[in-house]
Short mmCIF file of C-alpha atoms in Angstrom, two decimals:
data_model
loop_
_atom_site.label_atom_id
_atom_site.label_comp_id
_atom_site.label_asym_id
_atom_site.label_seq_id
_atom_site.Cartn_x
_atom_site.Cartn_y
_atom_site.Cartn_z
CA UNK A 19 90.99 43.73 102.39
CA UNK A 20 88.59 40.88 102.91
CA UNK A 21 89.15 37.26 102.27
CA UNK A 22 86.22 35.93 100.06
CA UNK A 23 85.02 32.45 100.47
CA UNK A 24 85.99 29.40 98.52
CA UNK A 25 82.43 28.83 97.41
CA UNK A 26 82.90 32.27 95.23
CA UNK A 27 85.59 30.55 93.10
CA UNK A 28 86.21 27.32 91.26
CA UNK A 29 89.52 26.28 90.66
CA UNK A 30 90.12 22.62 89.01
CA UNK A 31 91.61 20.29 88.43
CA UNK A 32 94.13 20.06 91.58
CA UNK A 33 96.48 18.42 90.96
CA UNK A 34 96.92 19.97 87.51
CA UNK A 35 98.55 18.86 84.49
CA UNK A 36 98.60 21.52 81.75
CA UNK A 37 95.56 23.77 82.51
CA UNK A 38 94.24 25.29 85.61
CA UNK A 39 90.49 26.32 85.17
CA UNK A 40 89.43 29.54 87.21
CA UNK A 41 85.61 30.37 87.39
CA UNK A 42 84.41 33.49 89.31
CA UNK A 43 82.63 36.86 88.64
CA UNK A 44 85.23 38.12 90.81
CA UNK A 45 88.09 37.56 88.35
CA UNK A 46 86.59 40.35 86.05
CA UNK A 47 88.05 42.97 88.55
CA UNK A 48 91.15 41.15 89.76
CA UNK A 49 94.82 40.44 89.21
CA UNK A 50 96.04 36.76 89.24
CA UNK A 51 99.34 35.95 90.79
CA UNK A 52 101.19 32.48 90.93
CA UNK A 53 104.22 32.06 93.25
CA UNK A 54 106.40 29.09 93.30
CA UNK A 55 107.46 27.18 96.41
CA UNK A 56 110.12 29.83 97.15
CA UNK A 57 107.38 32.51 96.88
CA UNK A 58 109.05 33.96 93.68
CA UNK A 59 106.26 35.65 91.38
CA UNK A 60 106.33 33.48 88.09
CA UNK A 61 102.92 34.66 86.63
CA UNK A 62 100.71 37.76 86.69
CA UNK A 63 97.71 38.62 84.67
CA UNK A 64 94.36 40.45 84.73
CA UNK A 65 91.78 38.07 83.45
CA UNK A 66 88.78 40.66 82.72
CA UNK A 67 86.74 37.36 82.47
CA UNK A 68 84.73 35.23 84.66
CA UNK A 69 86.37 31.93 83.35
CA UNK A 70 90.22 31.82 82.82
CA UNK A 71 92.38 29.18 81.80
CA UNK A 72 96.03 29.36 83.48
CA UNK A 73 98.67 27.66 81.41
CA UNK A 74 100.90 25.53 83.71
CA UNK A 75 102.61 23.29 80.73
CA UNK A 76 106.16 25.04 81.41
CA UNK A 77 105.67 24.63 85.19
CA UNK A 78 108.09 22.04 86.71
CA UNK A 79 106.15 19.53 88.92
CA UNK A 80 105.48 20.93 92.70
CA UNK A 81 103.58 23.11 94.85
CA UNK A 82 102.28 26.65 93.50
CA UNK A 83 100.42 29.31 95.36
CA UNK A 84 97.57 31.21 93.63
CA UNK A 85 96.73 34.69 94.83
CA UNK A 86 93.62 36.60 93.25
CA UNK A 87 93.40 40.04 94.50
CA UNK A 88 90.82 42.68 93.81
CA UNK A 89 90.32 46.16 95.18
CA UNK A 90 88.38 44.91 98.32
CA UNK A 91 89.28 41.16 98.59
CA UNK A 92 91.99 38.81 98.45
CA UNK A 93 92.05 35.02 97.80
CA UNK A 94 94.91 32.60 98.46
CA UNK A 95 95.16 28.94 97.80
CA UNK A 96 97.84 26.52 96.67
CA UNK A 97 97.60 23.96 93.62
CA UNK A 98 99.98 21.10 92.88
CA UNK A 99 101.48 20.59 89.30
CA UNK A 100 102.07 17.00 88.22
#
């Protein structure tokens, strides 16, 4: 599994209030995971699109980890929910 570079994906805004926007060609064939600070998986989805809006409206304020996993790539980052 190869990491792909941040330039291949847009994630905004960070910090986020209600909607985290993700944009990348790689989203079409991937799975998105969100984990809380305790590394418990709290969300999982297969977007099948290049633009995806992740609702964070029900997330408590704090730090979260976002993983985008495809058949031959893995991307991890963190975001802050205000």
